[in-house]
XYZ file of C-alpha atoms in Angstrom:
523
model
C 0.000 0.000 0.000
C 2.938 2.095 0.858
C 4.059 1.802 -2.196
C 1.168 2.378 -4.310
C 0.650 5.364 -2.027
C 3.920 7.203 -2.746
C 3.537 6.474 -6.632
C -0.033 8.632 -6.169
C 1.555 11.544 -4.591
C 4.081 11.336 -7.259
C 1.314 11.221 -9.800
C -0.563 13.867 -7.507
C 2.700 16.271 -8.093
C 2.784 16.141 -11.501
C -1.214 16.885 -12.346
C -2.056 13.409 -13.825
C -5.437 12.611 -13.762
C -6.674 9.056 -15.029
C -10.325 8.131 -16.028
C -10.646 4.840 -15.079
C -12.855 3.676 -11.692
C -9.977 2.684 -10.225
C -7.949 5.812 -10.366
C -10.983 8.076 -9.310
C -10.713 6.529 -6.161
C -7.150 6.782 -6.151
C -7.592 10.777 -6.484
C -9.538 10.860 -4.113
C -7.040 9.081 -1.512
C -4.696 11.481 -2.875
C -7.045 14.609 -2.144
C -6.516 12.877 1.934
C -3.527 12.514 1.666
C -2.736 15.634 0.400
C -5.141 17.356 2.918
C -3.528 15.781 6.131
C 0.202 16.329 4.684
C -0.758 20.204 4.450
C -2.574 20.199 8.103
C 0.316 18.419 9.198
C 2.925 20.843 8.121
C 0.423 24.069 9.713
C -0.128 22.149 13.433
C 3.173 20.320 13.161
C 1.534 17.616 14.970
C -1.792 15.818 15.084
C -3.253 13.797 18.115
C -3.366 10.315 17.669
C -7.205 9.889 19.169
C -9.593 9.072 16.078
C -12.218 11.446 18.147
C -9.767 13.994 19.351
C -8.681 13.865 15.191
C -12.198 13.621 13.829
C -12.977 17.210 15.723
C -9.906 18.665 14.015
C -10.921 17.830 10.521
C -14.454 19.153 11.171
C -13.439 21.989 12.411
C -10.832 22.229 9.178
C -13.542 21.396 6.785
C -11.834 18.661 5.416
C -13.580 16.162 2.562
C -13.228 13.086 4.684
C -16.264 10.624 4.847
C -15.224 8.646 7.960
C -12.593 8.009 10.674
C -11.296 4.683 8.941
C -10.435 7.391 6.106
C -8.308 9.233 8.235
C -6.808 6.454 9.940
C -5.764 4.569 6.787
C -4.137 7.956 5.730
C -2.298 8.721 8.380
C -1.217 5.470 8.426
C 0.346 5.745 4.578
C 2.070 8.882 5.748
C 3.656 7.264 8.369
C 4.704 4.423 5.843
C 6.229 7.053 3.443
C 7.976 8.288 6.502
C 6.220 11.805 5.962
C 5.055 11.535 9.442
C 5.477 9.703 12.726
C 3.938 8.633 15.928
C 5.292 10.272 18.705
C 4.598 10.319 22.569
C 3.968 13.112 24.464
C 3.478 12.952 28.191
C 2.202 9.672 27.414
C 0.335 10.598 24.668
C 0.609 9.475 21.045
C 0.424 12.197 18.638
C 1.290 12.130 14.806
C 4.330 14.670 13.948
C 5.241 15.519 10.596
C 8.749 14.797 9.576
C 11.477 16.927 7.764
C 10.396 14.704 4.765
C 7.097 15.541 5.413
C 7.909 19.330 5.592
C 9.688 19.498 2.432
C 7.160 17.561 0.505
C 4.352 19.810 1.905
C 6.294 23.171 0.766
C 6.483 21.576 -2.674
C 2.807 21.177 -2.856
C 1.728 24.674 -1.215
C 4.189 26.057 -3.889
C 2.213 24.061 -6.901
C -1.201 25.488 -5.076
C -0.119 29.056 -5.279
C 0.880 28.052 -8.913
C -2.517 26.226 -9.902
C -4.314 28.511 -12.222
C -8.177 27.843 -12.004
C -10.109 26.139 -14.716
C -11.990 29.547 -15.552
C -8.457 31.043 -16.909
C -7.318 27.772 -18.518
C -10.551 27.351 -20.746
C -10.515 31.381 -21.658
C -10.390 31.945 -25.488
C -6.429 32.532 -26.874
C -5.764 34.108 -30.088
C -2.919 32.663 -32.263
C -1.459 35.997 -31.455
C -1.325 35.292 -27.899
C -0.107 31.585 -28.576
C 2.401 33.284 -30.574
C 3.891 35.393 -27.949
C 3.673 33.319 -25.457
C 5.987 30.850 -27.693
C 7.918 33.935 -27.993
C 9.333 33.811 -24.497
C 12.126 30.792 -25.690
C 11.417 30.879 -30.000
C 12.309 34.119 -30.985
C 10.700 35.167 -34.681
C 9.851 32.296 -36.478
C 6.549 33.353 -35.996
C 4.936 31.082 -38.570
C 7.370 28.230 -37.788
C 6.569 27.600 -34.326
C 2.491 28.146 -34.810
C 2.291 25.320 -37.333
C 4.921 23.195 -34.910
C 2.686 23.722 -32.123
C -0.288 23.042 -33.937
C 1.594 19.522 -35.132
C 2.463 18.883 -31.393
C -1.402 19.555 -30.231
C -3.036 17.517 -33.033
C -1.319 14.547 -31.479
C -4.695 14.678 -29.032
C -6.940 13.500 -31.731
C -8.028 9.952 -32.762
C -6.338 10.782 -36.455
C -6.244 14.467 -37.412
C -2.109 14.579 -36.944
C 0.071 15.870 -39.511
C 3.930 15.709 -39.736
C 6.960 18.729 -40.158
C 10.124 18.262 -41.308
C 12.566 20.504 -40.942
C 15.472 21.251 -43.441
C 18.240 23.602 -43.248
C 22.457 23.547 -42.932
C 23.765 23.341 -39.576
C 23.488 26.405 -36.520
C 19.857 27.542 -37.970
C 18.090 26.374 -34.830
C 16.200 23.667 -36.891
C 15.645 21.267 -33.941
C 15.423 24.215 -31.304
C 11.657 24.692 -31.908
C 10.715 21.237 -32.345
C 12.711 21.096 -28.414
C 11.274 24.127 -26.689
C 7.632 23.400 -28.067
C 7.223 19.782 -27.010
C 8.987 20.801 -23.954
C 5.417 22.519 -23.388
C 3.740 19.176 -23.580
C 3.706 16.429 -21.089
C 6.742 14.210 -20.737
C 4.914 10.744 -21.230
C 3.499 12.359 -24.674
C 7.085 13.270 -26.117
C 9.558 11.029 -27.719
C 12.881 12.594 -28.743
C 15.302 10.817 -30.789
C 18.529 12.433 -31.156
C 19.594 10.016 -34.142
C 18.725 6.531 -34.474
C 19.147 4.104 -37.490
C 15.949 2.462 -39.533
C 16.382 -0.961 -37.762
C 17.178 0.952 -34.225
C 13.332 2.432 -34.163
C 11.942 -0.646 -34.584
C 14.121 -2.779 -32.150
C 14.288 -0.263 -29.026
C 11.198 1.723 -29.106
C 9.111 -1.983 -29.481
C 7.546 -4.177 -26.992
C 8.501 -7.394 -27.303
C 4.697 -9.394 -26.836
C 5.730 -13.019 -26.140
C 2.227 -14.537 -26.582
C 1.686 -13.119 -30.058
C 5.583 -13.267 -31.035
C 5.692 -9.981 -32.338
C 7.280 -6.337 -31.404
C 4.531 -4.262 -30.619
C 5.264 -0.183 -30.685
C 2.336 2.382 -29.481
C 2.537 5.811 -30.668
C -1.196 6.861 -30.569
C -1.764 10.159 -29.230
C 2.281 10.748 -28.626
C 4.599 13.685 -30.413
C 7.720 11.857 -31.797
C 10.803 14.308 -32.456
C 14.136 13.181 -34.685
C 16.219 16.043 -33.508
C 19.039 15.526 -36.246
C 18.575 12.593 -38.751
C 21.651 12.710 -41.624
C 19.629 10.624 -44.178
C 15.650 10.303 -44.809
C 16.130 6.359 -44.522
C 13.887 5.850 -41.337
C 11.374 7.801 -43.271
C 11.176 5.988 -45.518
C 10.466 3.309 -43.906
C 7.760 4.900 -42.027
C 6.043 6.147 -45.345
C 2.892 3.920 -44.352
C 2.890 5.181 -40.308
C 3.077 9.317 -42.149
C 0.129 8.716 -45.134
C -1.968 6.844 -42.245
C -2.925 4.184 -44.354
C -3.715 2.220 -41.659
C -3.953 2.422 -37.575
C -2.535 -0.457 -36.724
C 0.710 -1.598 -39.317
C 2.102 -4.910 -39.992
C 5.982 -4.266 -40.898
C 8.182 -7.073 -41.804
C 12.144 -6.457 -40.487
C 15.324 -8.604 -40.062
C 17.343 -9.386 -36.842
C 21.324 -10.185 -37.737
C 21.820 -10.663 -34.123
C 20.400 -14.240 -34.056
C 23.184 -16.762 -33.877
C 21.774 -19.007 -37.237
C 21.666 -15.897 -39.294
C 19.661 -13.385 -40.437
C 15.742 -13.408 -39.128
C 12.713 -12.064 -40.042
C 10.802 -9.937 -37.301
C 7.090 -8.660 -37.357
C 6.867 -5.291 -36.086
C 2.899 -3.759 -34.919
C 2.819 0.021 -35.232
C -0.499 1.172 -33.435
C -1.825 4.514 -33.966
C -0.775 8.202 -35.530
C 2.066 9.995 -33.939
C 2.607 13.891 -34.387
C 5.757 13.228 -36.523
C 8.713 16.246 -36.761
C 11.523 15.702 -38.636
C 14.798 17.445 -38.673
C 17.628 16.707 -40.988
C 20.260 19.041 -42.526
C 19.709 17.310 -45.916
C 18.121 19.829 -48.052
C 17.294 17.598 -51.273
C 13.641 16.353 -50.715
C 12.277 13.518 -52.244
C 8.712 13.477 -54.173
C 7.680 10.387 -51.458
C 8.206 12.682 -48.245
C 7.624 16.111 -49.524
C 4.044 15.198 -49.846
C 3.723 13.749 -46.070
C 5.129 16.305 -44.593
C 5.133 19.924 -44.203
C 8.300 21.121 -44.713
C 9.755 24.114 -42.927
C 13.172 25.733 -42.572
C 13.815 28.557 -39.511
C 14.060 31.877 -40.129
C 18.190 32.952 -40.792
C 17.360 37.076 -40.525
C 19.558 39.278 -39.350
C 17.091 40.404 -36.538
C 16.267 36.754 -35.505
C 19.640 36.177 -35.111
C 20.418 39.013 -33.103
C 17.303 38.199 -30.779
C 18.358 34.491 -30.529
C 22.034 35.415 -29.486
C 20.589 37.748 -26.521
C 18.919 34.867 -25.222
C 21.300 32.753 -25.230
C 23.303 35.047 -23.454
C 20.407 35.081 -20.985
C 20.103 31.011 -20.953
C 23.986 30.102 -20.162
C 24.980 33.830 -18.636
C 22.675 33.167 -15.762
C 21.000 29.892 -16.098
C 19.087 29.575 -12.830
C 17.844 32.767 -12.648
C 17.029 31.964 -16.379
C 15.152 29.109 -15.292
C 13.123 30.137 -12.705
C 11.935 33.524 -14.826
C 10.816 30.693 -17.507
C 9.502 27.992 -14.600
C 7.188 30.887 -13.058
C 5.644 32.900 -15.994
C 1.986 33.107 -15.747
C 1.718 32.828 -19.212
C 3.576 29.920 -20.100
C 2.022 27.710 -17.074
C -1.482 28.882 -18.427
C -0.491 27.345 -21.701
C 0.783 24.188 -20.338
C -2.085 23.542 -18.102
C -4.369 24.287 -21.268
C -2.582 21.558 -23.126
C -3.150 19.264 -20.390
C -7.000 20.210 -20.227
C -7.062 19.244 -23.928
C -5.666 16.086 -23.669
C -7.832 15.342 -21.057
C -10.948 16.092 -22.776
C -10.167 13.151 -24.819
C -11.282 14.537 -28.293
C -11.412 12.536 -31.217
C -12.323 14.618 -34.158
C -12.588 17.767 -35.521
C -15.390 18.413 -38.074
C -15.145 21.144 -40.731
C -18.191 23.082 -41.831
C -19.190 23.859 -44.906
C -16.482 21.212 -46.247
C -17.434 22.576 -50.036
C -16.495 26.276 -49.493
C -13.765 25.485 -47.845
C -12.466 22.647 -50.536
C -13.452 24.925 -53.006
C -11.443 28.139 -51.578
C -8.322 25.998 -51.214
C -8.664 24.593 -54.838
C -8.555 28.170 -56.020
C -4.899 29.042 -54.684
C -3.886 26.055 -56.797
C -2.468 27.204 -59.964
C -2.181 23.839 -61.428
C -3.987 21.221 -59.512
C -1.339 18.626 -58.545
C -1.672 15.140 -57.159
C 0.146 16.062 -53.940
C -3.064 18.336 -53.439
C -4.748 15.130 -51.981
C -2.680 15.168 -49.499
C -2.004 18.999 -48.981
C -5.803 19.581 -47.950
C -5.314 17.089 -45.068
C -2.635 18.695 -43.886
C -4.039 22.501 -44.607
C -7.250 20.641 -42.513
C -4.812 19.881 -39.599
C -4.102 23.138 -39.350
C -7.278 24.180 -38.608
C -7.988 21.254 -36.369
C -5.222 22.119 -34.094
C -6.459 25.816 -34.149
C -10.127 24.608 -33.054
C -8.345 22.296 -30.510
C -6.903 25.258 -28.549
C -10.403 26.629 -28.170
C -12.514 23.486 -27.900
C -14.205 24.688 -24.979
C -15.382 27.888 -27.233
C -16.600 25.230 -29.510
C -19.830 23.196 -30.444
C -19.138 19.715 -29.505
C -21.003 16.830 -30.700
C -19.960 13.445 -28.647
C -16.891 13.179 -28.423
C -15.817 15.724 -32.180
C -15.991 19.638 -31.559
C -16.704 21.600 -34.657
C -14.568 24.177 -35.620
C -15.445 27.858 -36.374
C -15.207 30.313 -39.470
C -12.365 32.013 -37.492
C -10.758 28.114 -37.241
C -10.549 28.266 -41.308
C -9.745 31.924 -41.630
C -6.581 31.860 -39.437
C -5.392 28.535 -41.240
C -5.650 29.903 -44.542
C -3.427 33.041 -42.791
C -0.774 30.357 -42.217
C -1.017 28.151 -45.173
C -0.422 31.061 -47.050
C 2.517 31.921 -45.937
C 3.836 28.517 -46.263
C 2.011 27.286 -49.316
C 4.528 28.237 -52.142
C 7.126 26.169 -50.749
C 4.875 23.323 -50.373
C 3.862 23.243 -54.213
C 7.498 23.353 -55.239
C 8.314 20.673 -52.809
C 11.818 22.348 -51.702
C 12.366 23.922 -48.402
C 12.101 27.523 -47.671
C 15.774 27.770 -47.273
C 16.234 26.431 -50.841
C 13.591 29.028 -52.202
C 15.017 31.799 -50.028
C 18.565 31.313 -51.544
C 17.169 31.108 -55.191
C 15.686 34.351 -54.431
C 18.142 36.322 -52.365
C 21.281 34.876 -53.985
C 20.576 33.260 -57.584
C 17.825 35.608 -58.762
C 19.666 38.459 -57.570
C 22.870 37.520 -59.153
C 21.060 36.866 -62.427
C 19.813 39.855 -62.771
C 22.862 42.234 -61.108
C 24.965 40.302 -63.975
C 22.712 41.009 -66.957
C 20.923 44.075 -65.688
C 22.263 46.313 -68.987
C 21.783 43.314 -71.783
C 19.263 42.383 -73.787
C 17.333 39.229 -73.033
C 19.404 37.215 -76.123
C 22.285 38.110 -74.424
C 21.735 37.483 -71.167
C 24.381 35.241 -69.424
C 24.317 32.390 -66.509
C 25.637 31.955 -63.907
C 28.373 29.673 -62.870
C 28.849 28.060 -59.449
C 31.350 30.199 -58.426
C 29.103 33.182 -59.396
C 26.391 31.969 -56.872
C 29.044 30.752 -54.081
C 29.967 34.589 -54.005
C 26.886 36.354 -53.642
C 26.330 33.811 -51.272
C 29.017 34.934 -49.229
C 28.049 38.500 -49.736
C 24.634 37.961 -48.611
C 24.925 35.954 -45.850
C 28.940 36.384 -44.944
C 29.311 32.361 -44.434
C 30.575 30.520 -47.037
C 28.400 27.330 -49.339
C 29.921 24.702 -49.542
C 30.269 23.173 -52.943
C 29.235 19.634 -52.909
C 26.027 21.180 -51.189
C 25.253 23.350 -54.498
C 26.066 20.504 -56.423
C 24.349 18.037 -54.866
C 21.404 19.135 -52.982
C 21.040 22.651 -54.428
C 20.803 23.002 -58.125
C 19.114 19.655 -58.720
C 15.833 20.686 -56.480
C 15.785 23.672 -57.727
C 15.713 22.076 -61.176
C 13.360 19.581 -60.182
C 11.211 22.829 -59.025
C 11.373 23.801 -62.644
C 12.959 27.340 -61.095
C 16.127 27.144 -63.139
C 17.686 25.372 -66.190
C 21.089 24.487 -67.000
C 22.771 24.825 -70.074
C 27.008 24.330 -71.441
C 29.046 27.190 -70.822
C 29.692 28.409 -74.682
C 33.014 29.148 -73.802
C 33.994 26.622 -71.752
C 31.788 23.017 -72.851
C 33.004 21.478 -69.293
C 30.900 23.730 -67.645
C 27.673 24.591 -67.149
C 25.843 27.680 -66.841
C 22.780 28.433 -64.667
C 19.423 30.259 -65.470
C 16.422 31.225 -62.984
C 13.341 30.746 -64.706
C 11.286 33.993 -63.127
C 8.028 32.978 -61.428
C 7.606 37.126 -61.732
C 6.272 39.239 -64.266
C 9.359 41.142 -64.756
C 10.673 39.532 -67.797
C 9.191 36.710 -69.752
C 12.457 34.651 -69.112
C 11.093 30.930 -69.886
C 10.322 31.896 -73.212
C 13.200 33.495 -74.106
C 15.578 30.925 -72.732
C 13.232 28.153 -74.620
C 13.669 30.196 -77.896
């Protein structure tokens, strides 16, 4: 019992709250025990005497229904060691012990901390999400909204969608995918530093003896790859990110058995919130269109903001830490995510599905195949925006139905992100055509004609590079990762260098008005 006992105040500590019969009466032992610890640590002792003690808690106003109650709590406490039985000019009382004190402080702290249900369920703006993300994610505004959206979509039956992340090295691509889920429960959050295809499969299962197969829940969870080198793993995973199916049969082999290699059934149950970060920057057709991919900001502004934090984070950590431990703000939002999960919400249903499908249809130029699967994810987003106001919502059973605000404010984002989406490369990619290509191009040719306009070699674009963002590109990366999605993109073409054959010579192919470039270049 003892046992069982200090697991519950543990559980009591941390806010977790189970629905089950069983663990409603366990609250309720813990509302005692909680009760007693805290009148404990105000009379410093309590007399022994279940009459003499039955008075007290009257007089206290104290939720017990009957002495037995009190006696069986007491009698956990002393257990735990959190009190003992002491005599007193022959007298048996029961004294709290330093154990008992400390534990007590810890729990009057989280009650001056505990922000009532009334402020938790208020309406929040994504402008007021956004700046209360803003206390650890500085800019990136658009970045950490859809990220947090991913991370709270993980709360529904199947309405998750996945990020990946793609940019070079030192551009904070797994720092929001950290400080967000670091907003969520613990027991929600998987975060994978790296891990290999076969790794995943191996150490994140359950072995289940009776059916002889690895077993691996991630319904309802957030699962993080902080820094994967290759897309490998997700490729292997292509199934678990289209949601084909909720529960997946996959098929994998074991080289540690001693007679060779052997074939191992893996069981994936569920839809995880999946977020991806890689410094590979060359996207493949298979995982562009299961994903959303993102790339943080690199601004001169966000990186001056960033390094002031830091400063803030390692000059003075613990002060640091308690600022970010005790804002108001930020404890509101995590206590809002845990009211969400709690609420236990399945679905989110989208009026007038037509005007919306037919609204997104028209900021498609060319309608696409990938489009299938960009309206579930553009849906997602406004999913996760109805989840942070469910209680503002209609709810039928267990779905809530999301506003005309809900649709609004995820068109805002998808907007913003949408361009990036259709051409399947990441934003970095796109930014660098822009800002270093495009602008190149045009600096080199600005007083020719169109016929005898001139490309641009590698070297061209590895200097402007430099002068725009004073860090040097490194070669194979152009070569390899660069140039080939942004041909894929159709937003340049390549052609020989007329004076030198081994070469060749690079040409943006304008998406702008400015100059009819594509035609030219095809004439």
């Amino acid at each position: 019992m003892a046992e069982n006992t200090s697991e519950n105040i543990k559980l009591l500590k941390k806010g977790k709250r189970k629905k089950t019969d069983k663990a409603k009466k366990t609250v309720r032992l813990l509302g005692h025990a909680k009760q007693l610890l805290l009148l404990l640590s105000e009379h410093s002792k309590l007399p022994y005497d279940p009459q003499e003690l039955g008075v007290i808690i009257g007089r206290e106003d104290l939720t017990f229904t009957s002495s037995e109650a009190i006696t069986t709590c007491l009698s956990n406490l002393d257990n735990l060691k959190l009190c003992e039985i002491t005599d007193e000019k022959d007298k048996p009382f029961y004294k709290i012990t330093a154990k008992g004190k400390a534990i007590a402080k810890e729990l009057q702290q989280q009650e001056e901390l505990r922000i009532p249900d009334g402020e938790v369920k208020k309406a929040m703006s994504l402008k007021q999400l956004g700046d209360i993300l803003g206390l650890t994610v500085k800019h990136d505004e658009v970045n950490k909204m859809i990220t947090f959206l991913s991370t709270l979509t993980a709360y529904t039956k199947d309405s998750q969608f996945n990020i990946s992340y793609r940019a070079p090295s030192s551009t904070g691509k797994s720092y929001i995918p950290i400080e967000i889920s670091a907003l969520f429960p613990d027991e929600d959050t998987i975060l994978i530093a790296y891990c290999s295809p076969t790794a995943f499969f191996h150490d994140i299962g359950e072995w289940d003896d009776e059916r002889k197969i690895i077993t691996i829940s991630l319904e309802r969870k957030i699962l993080v790859f902080l820094d994967q080198p290759h897309d490998e793993l997700l490729r292997r995973l292509r199934p678990l990110l289209s949601h084909d199916k909720k529960r997946l049969l996959l098929k994998i082999t074991d080289r540690r058995e001693r007679h060779g290699i052997r074939t191992k059934n893996v069981e994936i149950v569920g839809f995880p919130s999946v977020i991806f970060c890689t410094g590979g920057l060359k996207v493949k057709d298979q995982e562009a269109t299961r994903m959303i991919i993102l790339s943080p900001e690199t601004s001169q502004e966000k990186i001056r903001e960033a390094v002031y934090l830091k400063a803030e984070r390692v000059g003075n950590a613990p002060k640091f830490i308690e600022w970010l431990d005790s804002n108001p703000k930020r404890l509101l939002l995590m206590e809002r995510i845990r009211a969400i999960k709690e609420e236990k919400i399945d679905d989110v249903i989208i009026p007038n599905l037509k005007k919306v499908t037919d609204e997104f249809i028209e900021r498609c130029k060319i309608l696409k195949p990938r489009h299938a699967r960009d309206i579930g994810r553009f849906f997602g987003l406004i999913k996760g925006i109805a989840l942070l106001n469910l209680w503002k919502r209609k709810k039928k059973g267990s779905n809530i139905v999301a506003s005309e605000k809900d649709v609004n404010d995820a068109f805002g984002l998808w907007d913003k992100i949408a361009e990036c989406q259709e051409l399947g490369i990441p934003p970095y990619v796109y930014n660098l055509y822009k800002e270093v290509i495009v602008s190149a191009f045009e600096e080199q040719n600005k007083d020719l004609k169109a016929e005898d306009w001139r490309g641009l070699s590698r070297r061209d674009i590895m200097a402007k590079h430099y002068a725009v963002y004073g860090r040097m590109l490194e070669d194979w990366r152009l070569r390899q990762e660069i140039l080939p999605s942004l041909g894929m993109a159709g937003l340049i073409m390549e052609e020989p260098d007329p004076d030198d054959k081994r070469r060749k010579l690079i040409f943006p192919i304008s998406l702008s008005p400015k100059a009819d470039r594509q035609k030219t270049l095809s004439q």
